[in-house]
Coordinates of C-alpha atoms in Angstrom, one line a residue:
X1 CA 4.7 5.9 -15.3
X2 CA 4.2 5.7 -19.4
X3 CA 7.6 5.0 -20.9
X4 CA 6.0 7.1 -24.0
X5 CA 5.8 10.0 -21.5
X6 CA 9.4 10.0 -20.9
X7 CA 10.5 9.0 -24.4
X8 CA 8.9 11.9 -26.0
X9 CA 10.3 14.1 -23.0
X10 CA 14.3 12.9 -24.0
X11 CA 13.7 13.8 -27.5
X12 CA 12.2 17.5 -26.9
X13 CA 14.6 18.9 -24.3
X14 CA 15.1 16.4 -21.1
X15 CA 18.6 15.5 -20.6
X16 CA 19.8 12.8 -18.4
X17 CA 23.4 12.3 -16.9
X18 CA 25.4 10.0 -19.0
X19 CA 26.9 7.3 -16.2
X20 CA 25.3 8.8 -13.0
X21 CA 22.5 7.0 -11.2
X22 CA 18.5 8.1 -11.2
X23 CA 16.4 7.4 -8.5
X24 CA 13.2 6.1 -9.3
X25 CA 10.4 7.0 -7.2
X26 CA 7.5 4.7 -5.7
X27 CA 7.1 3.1 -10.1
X28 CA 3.8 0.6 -9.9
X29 CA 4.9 -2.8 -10.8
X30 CA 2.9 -1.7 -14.4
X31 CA 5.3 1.3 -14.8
X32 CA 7.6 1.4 -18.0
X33 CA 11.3 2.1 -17.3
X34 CA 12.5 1.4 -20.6
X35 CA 13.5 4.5 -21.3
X36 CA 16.3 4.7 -18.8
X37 CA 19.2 3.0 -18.1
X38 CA 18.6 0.1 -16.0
X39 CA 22.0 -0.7 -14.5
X40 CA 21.8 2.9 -13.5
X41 CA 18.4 2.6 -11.7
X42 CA 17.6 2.5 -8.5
X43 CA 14.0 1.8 -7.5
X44 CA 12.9 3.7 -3.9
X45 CA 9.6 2.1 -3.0
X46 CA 7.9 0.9 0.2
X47 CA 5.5 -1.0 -1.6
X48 CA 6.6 -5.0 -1.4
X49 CA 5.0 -6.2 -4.6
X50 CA 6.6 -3.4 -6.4
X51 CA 10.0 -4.1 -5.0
X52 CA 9.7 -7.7 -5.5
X53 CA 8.7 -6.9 -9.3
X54 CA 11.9 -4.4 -10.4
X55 CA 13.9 -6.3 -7.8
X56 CA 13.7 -9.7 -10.2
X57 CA 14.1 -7.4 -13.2
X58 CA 17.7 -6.4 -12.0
X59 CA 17.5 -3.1 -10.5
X60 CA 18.5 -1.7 -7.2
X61 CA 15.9 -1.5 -4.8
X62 CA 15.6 0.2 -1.3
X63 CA 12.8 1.7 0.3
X64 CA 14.5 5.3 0.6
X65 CA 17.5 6.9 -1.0
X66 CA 20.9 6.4 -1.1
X67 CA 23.4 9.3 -1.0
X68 CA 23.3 11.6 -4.4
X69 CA 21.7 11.5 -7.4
X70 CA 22.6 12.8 -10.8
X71 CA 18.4 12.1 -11.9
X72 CA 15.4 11.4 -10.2
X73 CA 11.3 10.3 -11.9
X74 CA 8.8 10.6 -9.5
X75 CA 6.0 8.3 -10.5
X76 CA 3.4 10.3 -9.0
X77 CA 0.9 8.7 -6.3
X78 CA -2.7 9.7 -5.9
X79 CA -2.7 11.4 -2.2
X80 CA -1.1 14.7 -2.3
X81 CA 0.6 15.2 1.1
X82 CA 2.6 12.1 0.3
X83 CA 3.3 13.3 -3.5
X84 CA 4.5 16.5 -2.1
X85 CA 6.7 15.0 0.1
X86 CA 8.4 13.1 -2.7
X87 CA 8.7 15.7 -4.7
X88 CA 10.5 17.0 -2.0
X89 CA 12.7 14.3 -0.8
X90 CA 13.8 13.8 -4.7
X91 CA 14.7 17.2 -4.8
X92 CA 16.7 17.0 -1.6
X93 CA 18.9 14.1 -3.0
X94 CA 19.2 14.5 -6.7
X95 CA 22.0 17.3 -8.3
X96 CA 20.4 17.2 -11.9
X97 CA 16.7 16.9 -13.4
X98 CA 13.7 16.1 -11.1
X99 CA 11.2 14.7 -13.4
X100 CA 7.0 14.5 -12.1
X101 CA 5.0 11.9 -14.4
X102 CA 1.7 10.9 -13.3
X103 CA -1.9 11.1 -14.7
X104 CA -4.2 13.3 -15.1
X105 CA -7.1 11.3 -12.4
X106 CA -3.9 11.4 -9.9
X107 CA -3.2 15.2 -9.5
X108 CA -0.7 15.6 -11.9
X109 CA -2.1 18.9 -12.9
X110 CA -1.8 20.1 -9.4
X111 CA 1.4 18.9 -9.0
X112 CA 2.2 20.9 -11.7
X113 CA 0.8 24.1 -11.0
X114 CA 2.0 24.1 -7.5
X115 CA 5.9 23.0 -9.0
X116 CA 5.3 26.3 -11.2
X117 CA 4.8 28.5 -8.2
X118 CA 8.1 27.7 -7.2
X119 CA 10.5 27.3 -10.0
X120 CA 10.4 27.0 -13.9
X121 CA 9.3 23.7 -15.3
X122 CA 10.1 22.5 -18.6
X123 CA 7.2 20.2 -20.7
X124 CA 5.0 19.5 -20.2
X125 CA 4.8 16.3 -21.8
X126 CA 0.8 15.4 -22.4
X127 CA 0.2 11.5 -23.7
X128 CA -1.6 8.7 -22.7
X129 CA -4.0 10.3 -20.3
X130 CA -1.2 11.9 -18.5
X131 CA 1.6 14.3 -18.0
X132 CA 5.0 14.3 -17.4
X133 CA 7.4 17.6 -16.2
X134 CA 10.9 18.6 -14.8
X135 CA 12.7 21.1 -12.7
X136 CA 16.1 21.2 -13.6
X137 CA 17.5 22.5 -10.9
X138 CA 14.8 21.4 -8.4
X139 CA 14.5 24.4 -6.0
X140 CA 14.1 22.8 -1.9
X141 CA 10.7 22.0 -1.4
X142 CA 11.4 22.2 2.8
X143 CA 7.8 23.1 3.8
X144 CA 6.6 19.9 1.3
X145 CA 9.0 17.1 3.5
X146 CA 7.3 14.4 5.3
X147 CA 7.3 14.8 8.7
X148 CA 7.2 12.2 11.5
X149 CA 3.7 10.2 12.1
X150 CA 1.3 12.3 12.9
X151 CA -1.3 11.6 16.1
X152 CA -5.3 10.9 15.2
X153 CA -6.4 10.1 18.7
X154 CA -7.0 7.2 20.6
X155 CA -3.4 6.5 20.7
X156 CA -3.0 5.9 17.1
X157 CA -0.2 7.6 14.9
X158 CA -0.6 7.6 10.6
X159 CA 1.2 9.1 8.1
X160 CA 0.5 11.2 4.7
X161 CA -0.6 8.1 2.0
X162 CA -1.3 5.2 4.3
X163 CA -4.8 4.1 4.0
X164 CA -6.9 6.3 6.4
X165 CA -4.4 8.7 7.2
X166 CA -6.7 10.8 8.7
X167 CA -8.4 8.8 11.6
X168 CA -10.1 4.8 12.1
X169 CA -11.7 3.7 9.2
X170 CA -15.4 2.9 10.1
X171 CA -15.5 -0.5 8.6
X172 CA -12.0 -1.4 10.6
X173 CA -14.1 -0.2 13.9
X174 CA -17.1 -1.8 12.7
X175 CA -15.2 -5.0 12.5
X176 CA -12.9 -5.0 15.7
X177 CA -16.0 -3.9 17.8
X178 CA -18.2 -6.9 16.5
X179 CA -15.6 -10.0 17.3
X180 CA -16.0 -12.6 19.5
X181 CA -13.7 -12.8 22.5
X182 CA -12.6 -16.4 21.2
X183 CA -10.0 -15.6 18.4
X184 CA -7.5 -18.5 18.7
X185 CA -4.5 -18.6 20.0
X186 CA -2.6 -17.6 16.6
X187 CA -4.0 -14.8 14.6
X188 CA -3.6 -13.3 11.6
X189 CA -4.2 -9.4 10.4
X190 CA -4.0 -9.9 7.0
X191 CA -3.3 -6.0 5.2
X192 CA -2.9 -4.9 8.6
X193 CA -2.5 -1.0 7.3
X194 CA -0.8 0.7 10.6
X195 CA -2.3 -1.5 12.7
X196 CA -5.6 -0.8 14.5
X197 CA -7.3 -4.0 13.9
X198 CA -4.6 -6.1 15.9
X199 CA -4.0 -3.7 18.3
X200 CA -7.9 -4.4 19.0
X201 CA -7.5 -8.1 18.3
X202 CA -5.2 -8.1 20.9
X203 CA -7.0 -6.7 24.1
X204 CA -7.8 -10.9 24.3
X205 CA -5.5 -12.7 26.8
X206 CA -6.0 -16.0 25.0
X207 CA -4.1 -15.2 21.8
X208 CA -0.7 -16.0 21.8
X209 CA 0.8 -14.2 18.3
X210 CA -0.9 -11.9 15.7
X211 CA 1.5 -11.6 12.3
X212 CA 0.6 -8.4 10.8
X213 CA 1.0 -8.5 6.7
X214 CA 1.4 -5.1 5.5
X215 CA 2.6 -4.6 2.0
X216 CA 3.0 -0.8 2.6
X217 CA 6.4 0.1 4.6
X218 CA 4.9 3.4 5.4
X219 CA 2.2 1.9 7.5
X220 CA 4.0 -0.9 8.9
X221 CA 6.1 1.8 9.6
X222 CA 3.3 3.8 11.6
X223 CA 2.0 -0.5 12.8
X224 CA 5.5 -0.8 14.9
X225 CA 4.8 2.4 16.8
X226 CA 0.8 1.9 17.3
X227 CA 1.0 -2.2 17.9
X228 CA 4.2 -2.8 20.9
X229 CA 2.7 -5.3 22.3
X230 CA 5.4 -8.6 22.2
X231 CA 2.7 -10.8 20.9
X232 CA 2.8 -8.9 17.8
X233 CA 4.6 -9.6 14.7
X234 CA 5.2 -7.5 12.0
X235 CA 6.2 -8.4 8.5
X236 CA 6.7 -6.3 5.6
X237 CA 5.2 -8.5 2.7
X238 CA 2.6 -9.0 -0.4
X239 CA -0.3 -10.8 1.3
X240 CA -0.8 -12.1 -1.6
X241 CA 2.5 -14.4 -1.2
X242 CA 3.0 -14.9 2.5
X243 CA 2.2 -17.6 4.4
X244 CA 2.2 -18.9 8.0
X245 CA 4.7 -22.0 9.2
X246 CA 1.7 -23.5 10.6
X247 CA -2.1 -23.2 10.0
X248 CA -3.7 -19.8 12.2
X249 CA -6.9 -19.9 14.2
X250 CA -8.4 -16.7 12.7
X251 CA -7.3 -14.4 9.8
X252 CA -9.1 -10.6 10.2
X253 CA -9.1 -8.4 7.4
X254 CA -10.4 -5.5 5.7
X255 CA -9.4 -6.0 2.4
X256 CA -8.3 -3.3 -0.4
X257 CA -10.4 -3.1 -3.6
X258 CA -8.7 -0.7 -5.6
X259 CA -5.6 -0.8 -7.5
X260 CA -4.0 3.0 -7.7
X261 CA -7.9 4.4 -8.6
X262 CA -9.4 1.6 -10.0
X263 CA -12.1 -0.4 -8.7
X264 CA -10.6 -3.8 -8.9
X265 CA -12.7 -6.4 -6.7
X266 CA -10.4 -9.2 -8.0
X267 CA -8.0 -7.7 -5.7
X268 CA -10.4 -8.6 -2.7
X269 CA -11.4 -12.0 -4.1
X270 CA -7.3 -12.7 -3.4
X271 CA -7.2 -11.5 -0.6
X272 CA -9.9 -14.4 0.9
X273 CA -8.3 -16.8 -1.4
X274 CA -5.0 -16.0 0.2
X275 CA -6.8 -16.7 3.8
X276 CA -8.5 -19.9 3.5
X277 CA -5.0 -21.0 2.6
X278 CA -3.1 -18.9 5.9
X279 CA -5.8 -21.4 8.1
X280 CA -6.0 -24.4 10.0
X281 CA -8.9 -26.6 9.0
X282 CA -10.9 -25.8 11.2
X283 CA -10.0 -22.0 11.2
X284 CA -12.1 -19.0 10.8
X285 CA -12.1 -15.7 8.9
X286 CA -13.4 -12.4 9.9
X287 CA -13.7 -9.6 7.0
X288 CA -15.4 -6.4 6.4
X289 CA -16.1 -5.2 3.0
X290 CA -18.5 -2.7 1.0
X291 CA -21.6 -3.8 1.0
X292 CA -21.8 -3.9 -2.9
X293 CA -18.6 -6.2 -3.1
X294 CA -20.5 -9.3 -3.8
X295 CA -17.2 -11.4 -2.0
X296 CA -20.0 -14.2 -0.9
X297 CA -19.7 -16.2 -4.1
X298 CA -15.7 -16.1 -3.6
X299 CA -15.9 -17.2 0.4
X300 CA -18.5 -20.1 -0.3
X301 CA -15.8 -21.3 -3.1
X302 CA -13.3 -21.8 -0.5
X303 CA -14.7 -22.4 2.9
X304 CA -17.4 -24.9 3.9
X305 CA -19.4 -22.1 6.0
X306 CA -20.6 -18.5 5.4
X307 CA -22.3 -15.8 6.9
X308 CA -23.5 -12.1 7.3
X309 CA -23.0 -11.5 10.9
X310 CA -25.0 -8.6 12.5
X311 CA -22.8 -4.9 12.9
X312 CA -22.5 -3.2 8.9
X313 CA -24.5 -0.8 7.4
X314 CA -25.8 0.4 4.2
X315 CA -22.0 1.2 3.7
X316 CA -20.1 -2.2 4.1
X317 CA -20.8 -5.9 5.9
X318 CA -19.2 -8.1 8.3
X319 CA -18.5 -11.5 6.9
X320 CA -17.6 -14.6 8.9
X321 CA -16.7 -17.7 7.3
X322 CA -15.2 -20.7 8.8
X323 CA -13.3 -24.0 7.7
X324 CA -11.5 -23.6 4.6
X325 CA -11.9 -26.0 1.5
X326 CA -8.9 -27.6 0.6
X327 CA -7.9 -27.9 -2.8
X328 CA -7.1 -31.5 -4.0
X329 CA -4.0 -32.8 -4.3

């Protein structure tokens, strides 16, 4: 969210609640609150890095909502089902304005169109590559909720804005059916998403305890219902910041290169960076990746051994590498 957006919004029309608090839906840890009253915010995001961000800033945090609202800003999120659904929810909770900001490359235009079908909408605000509206009253949205996880087959249950909502990502398949039977004992799904590489991980006798880092709480959500086996633990965290108590055999991951819609392979790079230092010394990394991602230079940085093992495509590669560097002391 652009706190120009909402600046320009208070001075032509929008009118918050003097002392009542504003929920602030799913803000990036780049959004701009400054407009608003912090002590009055309360941040509603299941994304960790995001909560850790506004959470050392001062404001409330919680990963849903918390009885009424007198205000809500919904920082619009790229997949539609799941910015339906907090349009909805925000509606459901909140007494005065429901304010939509998001860009244009997000559906915000869409958003908008759809909102307009329903009820009257006041803006819209255009700066910055973006837009920002409001209902005020918000009409229910009840067709637009967020229903329980849905079933893709195979045993396997998502939900609306998780990565591959739909069904198993390829690359994820690619990877789980290409590993060796020898994993270790402790093992590491690092970005585990809802949980399909684990629950594959784990059809081997000989490991002991998987942790599954997933910095979404909608899929770790969907990850407790598809991964029950005891072995498993789940932790809702930035993989980025987490580490083990003691060095694992064998980190798996199929790392995310984009930032909202932005290509950003730095994101990847720390991700492998992050592994090397999850392992043992003489631990091993499995990873699949796009084949264009040129992640090689970053793995031979940080572990003695490298390799392209057999099972990609033209669309993405399997990477092994094995004993991480350490840095010196």
């Amino acid at each position: 969210m652009t706190g120009i957006r909402l600046s320009l919004a208070l001075e032509g029309g929008l009118t918050l609640p003097a002392s009542a608090r504003i929920a602030v839906f799913e803000p990036t840890p780049d959004s701009d609150l400054s407009p608003l009253t912090a002590d009055l915010c309360h941040v509603i995001t299941g994304d960790k890095p995001a909560r850790d961000h506004f959470a050392a800033l001062g404001y409330a945090c919680n990963t849903a909502p918390e009885g009424r609202y007198g205000a809500a800003v919904i920082c619009l999120p790229r997949a539609k089902d799941r910015a339906r659904a907090l349009i909805a929810e925000a509606a459901d909770v909140t007494d005065g304005p429901v304010i939509v900001d998001g860009l244009k490359t997000d559906g915000i235009e869409s958003a908008l169109k759809a909102c307009r079908a329903r009820t009257t909408c006041e803006g819209p605000i255009n700066k910055a590559h973006g837009k920002l509206f409001w209902m005020d009253p918000a009409p229910a949205f009840d067709d637009w909720r967020q229903g329980p996880p849905q079933d893709i087959g195979e045993g396997f249950v998502t939900a609306p804005g998780v990565f591959s909502a739909d069904g198993i990502d390829p690359a994820s398949r690619a990877l789980a059916d290409n590993l060796p039977e020898k994993l270790g004992a402790h093992v590491i799904d690092l970005g585990a998403g809802w949980g399909y590489l684990a629950r594959r991980a784990l059809e081997r006798d000989t490991i002991k305890q998987i942790d599954l880092i997933e910095a979404d709480h909608a899929a770790l959500v969907c990850a407790r219902l598809n991964v029950t086996d005891p072995r498993a633990r789940l932790h809702w965290e930035d993989a980025l910041r987490w580490r083990p108590e003691t060095g694992a055999d064998t980190v798996l991951m199929n790392p995310p290169f984009h930032t909202a819609r932005k290509a950003d392979p730095a994101l990847g790079r720390a991700f492998i960076t992050a592994a090397a230092e999850m392992l043992k010394p003489s631990g091993q990394l499995w990873m699949v990746a796009n084949r264009h991602l040129a992640y090689e230079r970053t793995l031979a940085t940080v572990f003695a051994e490298v390799a392209e093992v057999p099972g990609g495509d033209t669309r993405f590669k399997l990477l092994h590498a094995r004993r991480p560097l350490r840095k010196p002391r």
